[in-house]
Tab-separated table of C-alpha atoms in Angstrom:
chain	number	residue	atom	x	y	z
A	1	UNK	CA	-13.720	-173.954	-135.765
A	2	UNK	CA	-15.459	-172.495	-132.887
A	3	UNK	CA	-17.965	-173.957	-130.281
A	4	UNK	CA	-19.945	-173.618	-127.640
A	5	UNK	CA	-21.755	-175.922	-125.515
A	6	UNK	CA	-23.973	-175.373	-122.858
A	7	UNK	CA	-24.583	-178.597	-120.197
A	8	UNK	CA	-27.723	-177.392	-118.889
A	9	UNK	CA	-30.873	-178.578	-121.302
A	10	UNK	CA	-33.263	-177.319	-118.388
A	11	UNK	CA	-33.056	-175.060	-114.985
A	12	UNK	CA	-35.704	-173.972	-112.523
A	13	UNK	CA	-35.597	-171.364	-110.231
A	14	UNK	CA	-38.077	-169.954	-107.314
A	15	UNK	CA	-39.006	-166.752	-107.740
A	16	UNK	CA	-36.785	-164.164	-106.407
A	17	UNK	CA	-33.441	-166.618	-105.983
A	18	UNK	CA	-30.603	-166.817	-107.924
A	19	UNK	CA	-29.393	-169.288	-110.949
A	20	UNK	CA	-26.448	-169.323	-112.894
A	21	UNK	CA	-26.937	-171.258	-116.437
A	22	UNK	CA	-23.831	-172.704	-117.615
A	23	UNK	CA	-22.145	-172.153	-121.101
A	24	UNK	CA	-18.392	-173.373	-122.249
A	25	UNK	CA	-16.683	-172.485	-125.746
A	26	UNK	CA	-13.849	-173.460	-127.650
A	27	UNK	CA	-12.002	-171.025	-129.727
A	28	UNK	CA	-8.088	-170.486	-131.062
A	29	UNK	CA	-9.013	-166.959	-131.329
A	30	UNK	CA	-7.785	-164.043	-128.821
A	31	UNK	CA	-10.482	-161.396	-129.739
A	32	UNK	CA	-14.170	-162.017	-129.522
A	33	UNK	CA	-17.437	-161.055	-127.937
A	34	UNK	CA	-19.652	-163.407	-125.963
A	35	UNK	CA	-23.477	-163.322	-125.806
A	36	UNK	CA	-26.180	-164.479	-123.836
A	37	UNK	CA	-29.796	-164.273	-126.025
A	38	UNK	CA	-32.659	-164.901	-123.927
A	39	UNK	CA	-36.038	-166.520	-126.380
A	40	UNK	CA	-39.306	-166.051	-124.469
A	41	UNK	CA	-42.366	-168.244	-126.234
A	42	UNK	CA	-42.948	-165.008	-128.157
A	43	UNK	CA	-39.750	-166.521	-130.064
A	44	UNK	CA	-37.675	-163.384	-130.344
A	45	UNK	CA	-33.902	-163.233	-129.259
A	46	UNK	CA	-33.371	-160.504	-127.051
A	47	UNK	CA	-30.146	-159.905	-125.893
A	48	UNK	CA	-29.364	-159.827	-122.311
A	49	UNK	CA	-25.768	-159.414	-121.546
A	50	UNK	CA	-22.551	-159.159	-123.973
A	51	UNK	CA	-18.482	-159.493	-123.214
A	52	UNK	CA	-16.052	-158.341	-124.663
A	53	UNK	CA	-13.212	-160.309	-124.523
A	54	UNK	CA	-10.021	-157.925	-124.054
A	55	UNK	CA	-12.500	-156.630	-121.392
A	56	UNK	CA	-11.166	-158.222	-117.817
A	57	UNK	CA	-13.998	-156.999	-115.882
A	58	UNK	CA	-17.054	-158.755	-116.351
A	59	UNK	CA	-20.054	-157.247	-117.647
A	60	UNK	CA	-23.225	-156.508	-115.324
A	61	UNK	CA	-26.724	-155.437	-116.804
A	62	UNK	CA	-29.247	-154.663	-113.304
A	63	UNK	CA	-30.137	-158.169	-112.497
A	64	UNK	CA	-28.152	-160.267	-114.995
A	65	UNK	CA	-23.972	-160.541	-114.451
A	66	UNK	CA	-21.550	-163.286	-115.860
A	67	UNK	CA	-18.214	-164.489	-114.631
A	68	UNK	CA	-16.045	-164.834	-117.455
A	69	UNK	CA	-13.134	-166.963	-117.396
A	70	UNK	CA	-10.708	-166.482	-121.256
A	71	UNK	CA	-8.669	-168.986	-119.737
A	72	UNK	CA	-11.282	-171.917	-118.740
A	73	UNK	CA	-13.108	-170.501	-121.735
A	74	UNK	CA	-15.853	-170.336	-119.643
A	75	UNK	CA	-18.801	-167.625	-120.068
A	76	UNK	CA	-21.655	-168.010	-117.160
A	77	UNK	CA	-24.853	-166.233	-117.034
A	78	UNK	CA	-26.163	-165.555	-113.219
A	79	UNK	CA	-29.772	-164.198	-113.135
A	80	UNK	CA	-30.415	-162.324	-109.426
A	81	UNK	CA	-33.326	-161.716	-108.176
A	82	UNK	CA	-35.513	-164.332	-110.214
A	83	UNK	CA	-38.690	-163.225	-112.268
A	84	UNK	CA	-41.451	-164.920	-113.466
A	85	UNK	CA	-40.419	-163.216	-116.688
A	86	UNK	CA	-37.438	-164.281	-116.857
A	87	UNK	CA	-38.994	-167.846	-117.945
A	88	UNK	CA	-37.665	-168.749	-121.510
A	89	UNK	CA	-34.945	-170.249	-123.337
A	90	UNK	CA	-31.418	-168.680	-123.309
A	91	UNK	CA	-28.626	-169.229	-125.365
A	92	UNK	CA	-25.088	-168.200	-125.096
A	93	UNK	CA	-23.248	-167.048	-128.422
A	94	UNK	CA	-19.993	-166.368	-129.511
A	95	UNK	CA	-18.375	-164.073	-131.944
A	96	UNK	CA	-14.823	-163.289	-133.641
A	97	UNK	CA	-14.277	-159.612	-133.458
A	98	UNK	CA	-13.453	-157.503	-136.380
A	99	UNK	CA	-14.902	-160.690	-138.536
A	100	UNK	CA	-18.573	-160.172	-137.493
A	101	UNK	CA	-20.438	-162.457	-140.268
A	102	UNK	CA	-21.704	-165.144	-137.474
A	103	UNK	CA	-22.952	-165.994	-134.124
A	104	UNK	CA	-22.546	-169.160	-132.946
A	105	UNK	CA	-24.759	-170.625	-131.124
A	106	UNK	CA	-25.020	-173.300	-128.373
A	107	UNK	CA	-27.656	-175.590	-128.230
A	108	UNK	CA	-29.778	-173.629	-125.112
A	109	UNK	CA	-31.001	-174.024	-121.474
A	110	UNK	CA	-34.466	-173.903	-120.665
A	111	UNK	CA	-35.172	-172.472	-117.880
A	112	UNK	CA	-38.516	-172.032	-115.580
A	113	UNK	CA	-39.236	-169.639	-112.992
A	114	UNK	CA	-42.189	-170.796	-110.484
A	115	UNK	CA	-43.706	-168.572	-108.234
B	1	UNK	CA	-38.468	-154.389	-129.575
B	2	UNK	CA	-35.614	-154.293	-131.488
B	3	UNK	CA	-37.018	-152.550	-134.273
B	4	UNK	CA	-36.112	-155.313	-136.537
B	5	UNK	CA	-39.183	-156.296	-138.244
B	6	UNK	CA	-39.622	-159.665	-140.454
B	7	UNK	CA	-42.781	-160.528	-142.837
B	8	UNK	CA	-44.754	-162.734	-142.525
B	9	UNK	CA	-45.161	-164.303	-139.162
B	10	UNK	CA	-46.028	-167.320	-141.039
B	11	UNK	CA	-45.829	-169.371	-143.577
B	12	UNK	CA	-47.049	-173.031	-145.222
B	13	UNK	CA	-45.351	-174.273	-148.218
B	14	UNK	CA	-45.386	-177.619	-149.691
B	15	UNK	CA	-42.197	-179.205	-150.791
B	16	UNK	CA	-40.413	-178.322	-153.951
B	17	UNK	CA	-42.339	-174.634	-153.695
B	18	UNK	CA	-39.977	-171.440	-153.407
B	19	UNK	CA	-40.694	-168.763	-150.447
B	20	UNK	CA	-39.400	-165.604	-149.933
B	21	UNK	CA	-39.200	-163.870	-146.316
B	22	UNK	CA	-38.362	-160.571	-145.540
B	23	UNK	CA	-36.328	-158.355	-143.278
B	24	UNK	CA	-36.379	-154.744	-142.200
B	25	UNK	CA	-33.197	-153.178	-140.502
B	26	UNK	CA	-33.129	-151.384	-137.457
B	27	UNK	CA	-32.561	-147.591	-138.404
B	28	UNK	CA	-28.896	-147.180	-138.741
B	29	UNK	CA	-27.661	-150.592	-139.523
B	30	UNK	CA	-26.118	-151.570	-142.522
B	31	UNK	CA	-25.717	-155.413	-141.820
B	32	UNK	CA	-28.309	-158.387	-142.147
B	33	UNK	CA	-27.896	-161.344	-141.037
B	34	UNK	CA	-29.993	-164.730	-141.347
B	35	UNK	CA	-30.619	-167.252	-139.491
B	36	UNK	CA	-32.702	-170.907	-139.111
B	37	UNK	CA	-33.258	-172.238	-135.873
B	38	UNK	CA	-35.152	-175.436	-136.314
B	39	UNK	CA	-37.487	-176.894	-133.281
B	40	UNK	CA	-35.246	-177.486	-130.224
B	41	UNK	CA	-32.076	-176.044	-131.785
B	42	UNK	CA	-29.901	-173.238	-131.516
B	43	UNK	CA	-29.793	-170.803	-134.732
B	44	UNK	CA	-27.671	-171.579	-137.695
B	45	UNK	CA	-25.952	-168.698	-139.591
B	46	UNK	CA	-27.257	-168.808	-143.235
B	47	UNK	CA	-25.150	-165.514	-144.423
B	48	UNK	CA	-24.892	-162.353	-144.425
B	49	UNK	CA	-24.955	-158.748	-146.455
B	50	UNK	CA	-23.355	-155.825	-145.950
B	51	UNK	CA	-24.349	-152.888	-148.203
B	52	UNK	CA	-25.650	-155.110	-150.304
B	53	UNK	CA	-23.186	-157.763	-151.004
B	54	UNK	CA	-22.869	-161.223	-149.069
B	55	UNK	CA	-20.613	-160.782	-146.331
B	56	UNK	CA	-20.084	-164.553	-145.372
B	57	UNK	CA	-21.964	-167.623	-145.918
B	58	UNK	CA	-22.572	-170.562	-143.612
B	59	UNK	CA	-23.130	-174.531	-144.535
B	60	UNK	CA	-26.102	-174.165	-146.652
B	61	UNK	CA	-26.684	-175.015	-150.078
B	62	UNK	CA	-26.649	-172.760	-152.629
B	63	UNK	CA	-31.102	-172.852	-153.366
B	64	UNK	CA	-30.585	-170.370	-150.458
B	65	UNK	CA	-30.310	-166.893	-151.528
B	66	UNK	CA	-30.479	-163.485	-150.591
B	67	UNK	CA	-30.439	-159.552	-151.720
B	68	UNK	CA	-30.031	-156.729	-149.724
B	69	UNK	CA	-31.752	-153.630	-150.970
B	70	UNK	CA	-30.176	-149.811	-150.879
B	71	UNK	CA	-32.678	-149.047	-147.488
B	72	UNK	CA	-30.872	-152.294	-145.814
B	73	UNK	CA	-33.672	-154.194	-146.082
B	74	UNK	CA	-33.154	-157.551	-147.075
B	75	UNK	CA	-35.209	-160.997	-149.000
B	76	UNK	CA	-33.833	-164.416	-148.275
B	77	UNK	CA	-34.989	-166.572	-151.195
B	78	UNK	CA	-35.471	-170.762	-150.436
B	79	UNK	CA	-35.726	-172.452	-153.767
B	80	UNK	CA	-36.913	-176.125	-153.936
B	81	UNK	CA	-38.403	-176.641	-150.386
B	82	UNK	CA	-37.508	-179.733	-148.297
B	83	UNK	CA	-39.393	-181.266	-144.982
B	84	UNK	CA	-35.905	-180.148	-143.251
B	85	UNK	CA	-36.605	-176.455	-144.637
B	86	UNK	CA	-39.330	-176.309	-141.731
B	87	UNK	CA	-37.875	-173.734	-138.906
B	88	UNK	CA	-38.149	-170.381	-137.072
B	89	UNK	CA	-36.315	-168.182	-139.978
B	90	UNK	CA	-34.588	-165.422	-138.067
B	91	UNK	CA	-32.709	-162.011	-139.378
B	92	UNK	CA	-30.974	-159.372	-137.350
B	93	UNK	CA	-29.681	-156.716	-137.948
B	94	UNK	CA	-26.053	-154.923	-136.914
B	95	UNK	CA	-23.608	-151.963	-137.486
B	96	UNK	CA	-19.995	-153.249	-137.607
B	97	UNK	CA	-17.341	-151.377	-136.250
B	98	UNK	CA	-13.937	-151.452	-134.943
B	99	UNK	CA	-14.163	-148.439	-132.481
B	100	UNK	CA	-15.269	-151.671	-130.110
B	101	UNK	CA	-17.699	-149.404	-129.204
B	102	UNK	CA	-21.140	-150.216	-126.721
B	103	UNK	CA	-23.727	-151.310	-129.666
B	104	UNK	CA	-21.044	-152.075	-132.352
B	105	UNK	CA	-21.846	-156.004	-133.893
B	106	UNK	CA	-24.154	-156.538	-131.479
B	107	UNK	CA	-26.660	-158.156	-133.685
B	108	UNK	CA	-30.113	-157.565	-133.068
B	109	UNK	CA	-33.248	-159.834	-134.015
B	110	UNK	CA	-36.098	-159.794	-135.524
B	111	UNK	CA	-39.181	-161.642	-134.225
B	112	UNK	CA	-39.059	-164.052	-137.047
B	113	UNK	CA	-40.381	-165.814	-139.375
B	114	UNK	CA	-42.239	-169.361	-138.961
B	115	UNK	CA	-42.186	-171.958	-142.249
B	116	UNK	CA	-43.914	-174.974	-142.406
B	117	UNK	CA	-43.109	-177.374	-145.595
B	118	UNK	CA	-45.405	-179.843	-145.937
């Protein structure tokens, strides 16, 4: 069975500097995509960023990147340029490809942006 | 927005009731997909239907239910409420494919649903 675990219950972060949230899985599988889901209070999961594991290079969207590392299993979320919007909780996710029925979810990192 | 919508926002129930909450696709998707996150917790897959049959089920009992409709819509059904029923009821919505292609699987969520057994 798959898992993923993320370390960080809670981050801060100055306005316009950098963070990287943390997020670790465990998986016998060799094809799957990896998501990080960002919940504002307004509860809904937006997605931010998603990896595609046959995919070497890692995936940039503007201000959000991740270093993935398949061997470490290993799936990091760095958020540049900090925003006062950016405050909420994220999640990272993982799912088997070509067997889409699930996300799985870790357990989130909350993080706070001050000004 | 993702142009998943989900009715209501809220909800109150008191325990042994039934509820039903609802889901609208985003245009173009053929796969629904539920989820419960309760307070302070990742989501938990319920199941879910793809053109209208269940497509996979996670560890919940079987007084959870669900349809999918022809338009992709979609009901998920809680018989016999419990306290632990209380949580942030979440669907989204995807279009599976195996071109691997930008938006393929990506599931995308609704804003929710919020029940409160009491």
């Amino acid at each position: 069975a798959q898992t993923v675990t993320q370390s960080q219950p809670e981050m801060s972060v100055q306005e316009a500097e950098t963070v990287t949230l943390s997020c670790t899985y465990d998986t016998s599988e060799n094809n799957y995509y990896l998501f990080w889901y960002k919940q504002p209070p307004s509860r809904q999961m937006i997605l931010v960023i998603r990896q595609e594991a046959y995919k070497q290079q890692n995936a940039t969207e503007n201000r959000f990147s991740v270093n993935f590392q398949k061997a470490a299993k290993s799936f990091s979320l760095k958020i540049s340029d900090s925003q006062l919007g950016d405050t909420a909780m994220y999640f990272c996710a993982f799912m088997k490809l070509y067997n889409t029925d699930k996300l799985i979810f870790g357990t989130g990192t909350r993080l706070q942006v001050f000004p | 927005e993702t142009g998943v919508t989900q009715s209501p926002t809220h909800l109150i129930k008191t325990r042994g009731q039934q509820v039903t909450l609802r889901c609208s696709s985003q245009s173009g998707h053929n796969t629904v997909s539920w989820y419960q996150q309760a307070l302070g917790q990742g989501p938990q897959f319920i199941f879910q239907y793809y053109r209208e049959e269940e497509n996979g089920r996670g560890n919940f009992p079987p007084r959870f239910s669900g349809l999918q409709f022809p338009n992709y819509s979609s009901e998920l059904n809680v018989n016999a409420l419990e306290l632990d029923d209380s949580a942030l009821y979440l669907c989204a919505s995807s279009f599976p494919g195996t071109s691997g292609g930008a938006s393929t699987d990506t599931q995308y969520f609704g804003p929710g649903t919020r029940l409160t057994v009491l």
